[in-house]
Coordinates of C-alpha atoms in Angstrom, one line a residue:
Chain A
M1 CA -54.5 30.5 -7.1
T2 CA -55.1 26.8 -7.9
Y3 CA -52.4 24.2 -7.8
A4 CA -51.8 21.4 -10.2
I5 CA -49.7 19.6 -7.5
E6 CA -49.9 20.1 -3.8
T7 CA -48.1 18.1 -1.1
E8 CA -48.6 18.6 2.6
H9 CA -46.2 17.3 5.3
L10 CA -45.1 14.6 3.0
R11 CA -42.7 12.1 4.5
Y12 CA -40.9 9.2 2.8
R13 CA -38.1 7.0 4.0
V14 CA -35.7 4.5 2.4
G15 CA -33.8 2.6 5.0
K16 CA -32.0 4.9 7.5
A17 CA -29.8 6.8 5.1
F18 CA -32.3 8.9 3.2
E19 CA -35.5 10.6 4.2
I20 CA -37.9 13.1 2.7
S21 CA -39.5 15.1 5.5
A22 CA -42.1 17.8 5.9
L23 CA -42.3 18.4 2.2
D24 CA -44.8 21.1 1.3
L25 CA -44.8 21.7 -2.5
R26 CA -47.3 23.9 -4.4
V27 CA -47.1 23.9 -8.1
P28 CA -49.4 26.7 -9.5
T29 CA -51.7 25.6 -12.3
G30 CA -50.3 26.9 -15.6
S31 CA -46.8 27.5 -14.4
I32 CA -43.5 26.2 -15.6
Y33 CA -42.0 25.0 -12.3
G34 CA -38.3 24.3 -12.2
F35 CA -37.2 21.8 -9.7
L36 CA -33.5 22.2 -8.7
G37 CA -31.2 20.4 -6.3
P38 CA -27.9 18.5 -6.3
N39 CA -27.7 14.8 -7.2
G40 CA -29.3 12.7 -4.4
S41 CA -31.3 15.6 -3.0
G42 CA -34.6 13.7 -3.5
K43 CA -36.0 15.3 -6.7
T44 CA -36.6 12.0 -8.5
T45 CA -38.1 10.4 -5.3
T46 CA -40.4 13.3 -4.9
I47 CA -41.5 13.0 -8.6
R48 CA -42.2 9.3 -8.1
L49 CA -44.3 10.1 -5.0
I50 CA -46.2 12.7 -7.0
L51 CA -46.9 10.1 -9.7
G52 CA -48.1 7.5 -7.2
L53 CA -45.1 5.2 -8.0
L54 CA -44.0 5.3 -4.4
Q55 CA -46.1 5.2 -1.2
P56 CA -45.4 8.0 1.3
V57 CA -45.0 7.1 5.0
S58 CA -47.4 10.0 5.9
G59 CA -48.7 13.3 4.5
R60 CA -51.0 14.2 1.6
I61 CA -50.5 14.5 -2.1
T62 CA -53.1 16.2 -4.4
V63 CA -52.6 16.1 -8.1
L64 CA -55.0 17.9 -10.5
G65 CA -57.4 18.2 -7.6
R66 CA -57.5 14.5 -6.7
P67 CA -55.8 12.5 -4.0
M68 CA -52.7 10.5 -4.9
P69 CA -52.1 7.6 -4.9
A70 CA -55.8 6.7 -4.0
Q71 CA -57.0 7.8 -7.5
Y72 CA -53.9 7.3 -9.5
A73 CA -55.7 5.6 -12.4
R74 CA -57.9 8.6 -13.0
I75 CA -55.0 11.1 -12.6
L76 CA -52.3 9.4 -14.6
R77 CA -54.1 9.7 -17.9
H78 CA -53.9 13.5 -17.6
I79 CA -50.1 13.4 -16.9
G80 CA -47.3 13.2 -19.5
Y81 CA -44.3 11.8 -17.7
V82 CA -40.7 11.6 -19.0
P83 CA -38.5 9.6 -16.6
E84 CA -34.8 10.2 -16.2
Q85 CA -33.9 6.9 -17.9
P86 CA -35.4 5.7 -21.2
H87 CA -38.1 3.2 -20.2
L88 CA -39.3 2.1 -23.6
D89 CA -39.0 -1.4 -25.2
A90 CA -35.7 -1.3 -27.1
T91 CA -37.0 -4.0 -29.6
M92 CA -39.9 -1.9 -30.8
T93 CA -39.7 0.6 -33.7
V94 CA -40.6 4.2 -33.3
R95 CA -43.9 3.6 -35.2
E96 CA -44.7 0.6 -33.0
L97 CA -44.1 2.6 -29.9
L98 CA -46.4 5.3 -31.1
D99 CA -49.2 2.8 -31.9
F100 CA -48.7 1.0 -28.6
Q101 CA -48.9 4.2 -26.5
A102 CA -51.8 5.5 -28.5
A103 CA -53.9 2.5 -27.5
F104 CA -53.7 3.5 -23.8
Y105 CA -54.9 7.1 -24.2
A106 CA -58.4 8.0 -25.4
Q107 CA -57.3 11.6 -26.1
W108 CA -54.2 10.6 -28.1
D109 CA -53.3 13.4 -30.5
R110 CA -52.3 11.6 -33.7
P111 CA -51.7 14.7 -35.9
R112 CA -49.4 16.1 -33.2
A113 CA -47.5 12.9 -33.0
E114 CA -47.0 12.8 -36.8
E115 CA -46.0 16.5 -36.8
L116 CA -43.4 15.9 -34.1
V117 CA -42.0 12.8 -35.9
Q118 CA -41.3 15.1 -38.8
R119 CA -40.1 18.1 -36.8
F120 CA -37.7 15.9 -34.7
E121 CA -36.5 14.1 -37.9
L122 CA -37.2 10.7 -36.5
D123 CA -37.2 7.5 -38.6
P124 CA -40.4 5.7 -37.8
G125 CA -39.0 2.3 -38.9
R126 CA -36.0 2.4 -36.6
L127 CA -35.7 0.3 -33.4
F128 CA -35.8 2.3 -30.2
G129 CA -32.7 0.5 -29.0
R130 CA -30.8 1.7 -32.1
L131 CA -31.6 5.4 -31.6
S132 CA -29.0 7.9 -30.3
K133 CA -29.4 9.4 -26.9
G134 CA -30.9 12.6 -28.3
Q135 CA -33.4 10.7 -30.5
K136 CA -34.5 8.6 -27.6
A137 CA -35.2 11.8 -25.6
K138 CA -37.1 13.2 -28.5
V139 CA -39.3 10.0 -28.7
M140 CA -40.1 10.2 -25.0
I141 CA -41.0 13.9 -25.2
L142 CA -43.1 13.2 -28.2
L143 CA -45.1 10.4 -26.4
A144 CA -45.7 12.7 -23.4
L145 CA -47.0 15.6 -25.6
A146 CA -49.2 13.4 -27.8
Q147 CA -51.1 12.3 -24.7
R148 CA -52.5 15.8 -24.4
G149 CA -51.9 15.9 -20.6
E150 CA -52.8 18.9 -18.5
L151 CA -49.6 18.3 -16.5
L152 CA -46.2 17.3 -17.8
V153 CA -43.7 15.9 -15.3
L154 CA -40.2 15.9 -16.8
D155 CA -37.3 14.4 -14.9
E156 CA -34.1 15.9 -16.4
P157 CA -35.4 15.7 -19.9
T158 CA -32.5 17.5 -21.6
D159 CA -29.6 16.8 -19.2
G160 CA -26.6 15.3 -21.1
L161 CA -28.0 16.1 -24.5
D162 CA -26.3 18.3 -27.2
P163 CA -27.5 21.9 -27.6
V164 CA -29.3 21.3 -30.9
V165 CA -31.4 18.5 -29.4
R166 CA -32.1 20.6 -26.2
R167 CA -33.2 23.5 -28.3
D168 CA -35.6 21.3 -30.4
I169 CA -37.1 19.7 -27.2
L170 CA -37.6 23.0 -25.4
S171 CA -39.2 24.7 -28.4
A172 CA -41.6 21.8 -28.8
L173 CA -42.5 22.0 -25.0
L174 CA -43.1 25.8 -25.2
T175 CA -45.2 25.5 -28.3
Y176 CA -47.3 22.9 -26.4
V177 CA -47.7 25.2 -23.4
S178 CA -48.7 28.2 -25.5
E179 CA -51.4 26.1 -27.2
R180 CA -52.7 24.2 -24.2
G181 CA -51.8 26.2 -21.1
A182 CA -50.5 23.1 -19.5
T183 CA -48.5 23.0 -16.2
I184 CA -44.9 21.7 -16.4
L185 CA -42.8 20.4 -13.6
I186 CA -39.3 20.1 -14.9
S187 CA -36.2 19.0 -12.9
S188 CA -32.8 19.7 -14.3
H189 CA -29.2 20.6 -13.5
L190 CA -29.1 23.0 -16.4
V191 CA -29.8 26.1 -14.4
H192 CA -29.5 28.6 -17.3
E193 CA -32.1 26.7 -19.3
L194 CA -34.5 26.8 -16.3
E195 CA -33.7 30.5 -15.9
R196 CA -35.1 31.1 -19.4
V197 CA -38.3 29.2 -19.2
C198 CA -39.5 28.8 -15.6
D199 CA -41.7 31.2 -13.7
W200 CA -41.4 29.2 -10.5
I201 CA -38.4 27.6 -8.8
A202 CA -38.1 25.1 -6.0
V203 CA -34.8 24.0 -4.5
M204 CA -34.3 20.7 -2.6
D205 CA -31.4 19.5 -0.6
N206 CA -31.0 16.4 1.5
G207 CA -34.7 15.5 1.3
R208 CA -36.0 18.9 2.2
L209 CA -37.4 21.9 0.4
I210 CA -35.1 24.9 0.9
T211 CA -37.1 27.4 -1.1
E212 CA -40.1 27.6 -3.4
S213 CA -40.7 31.0 -5.0
P214 CA -41.6 32.9 -8.1
M215 CA -38.6 33.2 -10.4
D216 CA -38.6 37.0 -10.3
K217 CA -38.5 37.0 -6.6
I218 CA -35.5 34.7 -6.4
K219 CA -33.7 36.5 -9.2
H220 CA -34.2 40.0 -8.0
G221 CA -34.1 39.4 -4.3
T222 CA -30.8 37.5 -4.1
K223 CA -27.8 39.8 -3.9
R224 CA -24.2 39.9 -2.7
L225 CA -23.6 42.9 -0.5
V226 CA -20.2 44.4 0.3
V227 CA -20.7 45.6 3.9
T228 CA -18.3 47.4 6.2
G229 CA -18.5 48.1 10.0
A230 CA -21.2 45.4 10.7
P231 CA -21.6 44.2 14.3
A232 CA -21.0 40.5 14.9
E233 CA -24.6 39.9 16.0
I234 CA -27.5 40.9 13.8
G235 CA -30.9 40.6 15.4
N236 CA -33.8 39.8 13.1
P237 CA -33.2 41.4 9.7
P238 CA -36.1 41.9 7.3
F239 CA -34.1 40.0 4.7
Q240 CA -32.7 36.5 4.7
L241 CA -29.0 36.4 5.6
L242 CA -27.7 33.4 3.7
T243 CA -24.0 33.6 4.1
R244 CA -21.6 36.0 5.7
E245 CA -17.8 36.0 5.2
S246 CA -14.8 38.3 5.4
A247 CA -13.8 40.0 2.2
N248 CA -10.0 40.0 2.8
G249 CA -9.9 43.2 4.9
A250 CA -12.4 45.1 2.7
G251 CA -15.3 44.4 5.1
E252 CA -17.6 41.5 4.6
Y253 CA -19.5 39.8 1.8
W254 CA -23.1 39.1 2.7
V255 CA -25.4 37.0 0.5
V256 CA -29.0 37.9 1.1
G257 CA -32.4 36.7 0.0
N258 CA -35.7 38.6 -0.2
W259 CA -33.7 41.8 -0.6
E260 CA -35.5 45.1 -1.3
P261 CA -33.5 48.3 -2.1
D262 CA -35.0 50.2 0.9
M263 CA -33.5 47.7 3.3
T264 CA -30.2 49.6 3.1
T265 CA -31.7 51.8 5.9
Y266 CA -31.9 48.7 8.2
V267 CA -28.3 47.8 7.6
E268 CA -27.2 51.4 8.2
S269 CA -29.2 51.5 11.5
L270 CA -26.8 48.7 12.7
G271 CA -24.0 51.2 12.2
A272 CA -22.8 49.4 9.0
S273 CA -22.5 50.7 5.5
I274 CA -23.1 49.1 2.2
R275 CA -20.3 49.6 -0.3
D276 CA -21.9 47.7 -3.2
V277 CA -24.9 45.6 -4.1
I278 CA -24.1 43.0 -6.7
D279 CA -26.8 41.1 -8.7
L280 CA -26.6 37.3 -8.8
D281 CA -27.9 35.2 -11.5
L282 CA -30.0 32.1 -10.8
E283 CA -27.0 29.7 -10.7
E284 CA -25.1 31.8 -8.2
G285 CA -28.2 32.4 -6.2
F286 CA -28.8 28.6 -6.2
V287 CA -25.3 27.8 -5.0
E288 CA -25.5 30.5 -2.2
L289 CA -28.9 29.2 -1.1
L290 CA -27.4 25.7 -0.7
R291 CA -24.4 26.9 1.1
G292 CA -26.5 29.0 3.5
F293 CA -28.8 26.0 4.2
R294 CA -26.0 23.6 4.8
A295 CA -24.2 26.0 7.1
K296 CA -27.4 26.3 9.2
E297 CA -27.9 22.5 9.2
R298 CA -24.3 22.0 10.6
A299 CA -24.9 24.7 13.2
V300 CA -28.0 22.9 14.4
R301 CA -26.2 19.5 14.6
V302 CA -23.3 20.9 16.6
Chain B
M1 CA -34.0 41.7 -33.6
F2 CA -33.7 39.6 -30.5
H3 CA -30.0 38.9 -30.7
G4 CA -28.3 38.9 -27.2
I5 CA -31.4 38.4 -25.0
D6 CA -29.7 37.4 -21.7
P7 CA -31.7 35.3 -19.2
R8 CA -28.9 35.8 -16.6
S9 CA -29.2 39.6 -16.7
P10 CA -31.0 41.2 -13.7
I11 CA -33.2 43.0 -16.2
P12 CA -36.3 40.8 -16.5
L13 CA -36.6 38.9 -19.8
Y14 CA -40.0 40.6 -20.7
V15 CA -38.4 44.0 -20.3
Q16 CA -35.5 43.0 -22.6
I17 CA -37.9 41.7 -25.2
A18 CA -40.1 44.8 -25.1
E19 CA -37.0 47.0 -25.4
R20 CA -35.9 45.2 -28.5
I21 CA -39.3 45.6 -30.1
R22 CA -39.4 49.3 -29.2
L23 CA -36.0 49.8 -30.7
A24 CA -37.1 48.1 -33.9
I25 CA -40.2 50.3 -34.1
A26 CA -38.2 53.4 -33.4
T27 CA -35.7 52.7 -36.1
G28 CA -38.4 51.7 -38.6
T29 CA -37.4 48.0 -38.8
L30 CA -40.9 47.4 -37.8
G31 CA -43.2 49.9 -39.7
S32 CA -46.7 51.0 -38.9
A33 CA -49.2 48.1 -39.0
A34 CA -46.5 45.5 -39.1
P35 CA -47.5 42.3 -37.3
L36 CA -45.4 41.0 -34.4
P37 CA -44.6 37.3 -34.3
S38 CA -47.3 35.2 -32.5
V39 CA -46.7 34.5 -28.8
R40 CA -46.4 30.8 -29.6
Q41 CA -43.9 31.4 -32.4
L42 CA -41.7 33.8 -30.4
A43 CA -41.8 31.7 -27.2
A44 CA -40.6 28.6 -29.2
E45 CA -38.0 30.7 -31.1
L46 CA -36.5 32.4 -28.0
R47 CA -37.1 29.4 -25.8
V48 CA -38.8 31.4 -23.1
N49 CA -42.1 31.0 -21.2
P50 CA -45.1 32.1 -23.3
A51 CA -46.2 34.2 -20.3
T52 CA -43.0 36.3 -20.7
I53 CA -43.9 37.2 -24.3
I54 CA -47.5 38.0 -23.3
Q55 CA -46.2 40.3 -20.6
A56 CA -43.8 42.1 -23.1
Y57 CA -46.7 42.6 -25.6
R58 CA -49.0 43.9 -22.9
D59 CA -46.4 46.4 -21.7
L60 CA -45.9 47.6 -25.3
E61 CA -49.6 48.0 -25.7
A62 CA -49.8 50.0 -22.4
Q63 CA -47.1 52.3 -23.8
G64 CA -49.0 52.8 -27.0
F65 CA -46.6 51.1 -29.4
V66 CA -48.7 48.1 -30.4
E67 CA -52.3 47.0 -30.6
I68 CA -53.4 43.5 -29.5
R69 CA -56.3 42.4 -31.6
H70 CA -57.8 39.3 -30.1
G71 CA -57.8 36.4 -32.4
A72 CA -55.8 38.3 -35.0
G73 CA -52.5 39.1 -33.4
T74 CA -50.4 42.0 -32.3
F75 CA -49.7 44.9 -34.7
V76 CA -47.5 48.0 -34.6
R77 CA -49.5 51.2 -34.1
E78 CA -49.3 54.4 -36.1
L79 CA -47.0 56.6 -34.0
A80 CA -47.4 60.4 -33.5
P81 CA -44.8 62.4 -35.5
G82 CA -41.6 62.8 -33.5
R83 CA -42.3 59.8 -31.3
R84 CA -39.9 57.5 -33.2
A85 CA -37.2 60.2 -32.9
R86 CA -37.9 60.7 -29.2
E87 CA -37.7 56.9 -28.7
R88 CA -34.4 56.7 -30.5
S89 CA -32.9 59.4 -28.4
Q90 CA -34.0 57.6 -25.3
Q91 CA -32.4 54.4 -26.5
A92 CA -29.2 56.4 -27.2
A93 CA -29.2 57.8 -23.7
A94 CA -29.8 54.3 -22.3
L95 CA -26.8 53.0 -24.2
V96 CA -24.6 55.7 -22.9
R97 CA -25.7 55.2 -19.3
K98 CA -24.9 51.5 -19.7
L99 CA -21.4 52.3 -21.1
L100 CA -20.7 54.8 -18.3
A101 CA -21.8 52.2 -15.6
D102 CA -19.6 49.5 -17.2
A103 CA -16.7 51.9 -17.3
R104 CA -17.1 52.8 -13.7
R105 CA -17.3 49.2 -12.6
S106 CA -14.0 48.4 -14.5
G107 CA -12.2 51.5 -13.3
V108 CA -11.9 53.3 -16.6
S109 CA -11.8 57.1 -16.2
L110 CA -14.1 59.5 -18.1
A111 CA -11.1 61.1 -19.9
E112 CA -9.9 57.6 -21.1
L113 CA -13.4 56.8 -22.2
H114 CA -13.6 60.1 -24.1
R115 CA -10.3 59.5 -25.9
A116 CA -11.4 55.9 -26.8
L117 CA -14.6 57.2 -28.2
E118 CA -12.9 59.8 -30.3
A119 CA -10.3 57.3 -31.6
E120 CA -13.1 54.8 -32.4
L121 CA -15.2 57.4 -34.3
G122 CA -12.1 58.8 -36.1
V123 CA -11.4 55.3 -37.5
K124 CA -15.0 54.3 -38.2
T125 CA -16.4 57.4 -39.9
P126 CA -14.8 58.8 -43.0

């Protein structure tokens, strides 16, 4: 497998309060890679490191096969980037922004830009600063797609937008991917939206990567078990025991990762029995992963 | 045809999509030689990863329901006589299994389910 983005032992620090440490990300070429994490977990910082906008303390970043930030000028022309906040000149019209951006990119796709202006129902004569939030988001996506990048890096592109705009933007993105086979890294809080489109998921918390895995594996390997008669100490289970709590007298709830159906025999070998195996969707799985990670962090600190 | 595709369900999306298409073929909504939507079109419409649609179409091809002609698209194949009926009865069995599992989860007994079914059929069919 080749990777569109790869980071190794990446470390970055702002003051004493926040640190990204030992970050190893691998974004497979051609994947739609969902980047999840609570506010302040380091997603935007990581994105800025990947784009060469910040300088790491140590570690390596490879983007589209080239070292970042050493070769940022050669890499950036192949990346469409949509930042969290609108970054475009508010005093330019949509048409002026298109012409301005086109001048920077040799591969600029004029027909696609025109088609998207129509599809998104944008008024080319309107000032960017006068556009609604949804229209601004559409302009930013349009500019990123017309660049014909091999890689799109989207920082919360649809968060806070109404469902109609979100639908239009996602459809345009997916059309682009089916035509060009591009790689997309997309960070978002809209877990259900990522659940539809992504084939890889990474979760960050507090500057660290908690998990990076194919979507199928997360979705089908994360379960809530109802267990009775389990001993207090469980050696080295073949699955990941994320959380464990009492179920009000009816045994315990376990949330497990990397679960396979035949692992029931392992639980039974401990003298316990499984009363139910409940499927979790991505949002529940995400919340449980975070809870499990934070509980371990606390245990280490104490 | 794709109403109610549920990304939160533990059933993978490609399986759900393939199931809907199989049902449409079994009921004749999609006749022999009918074209399926292009991968690009369906991915944008359902807002799912194009790879998911490709996987669904490949599964349908492996099961003999469709034919993928490169560069031309994906088309429903001529089915052997009886296959549509067989497929429909499999779908019916799957629906009943789902109903029974839901009933068990929510604590509805078989007798209660039976009575409800009769009442419902009595009202709905003349």
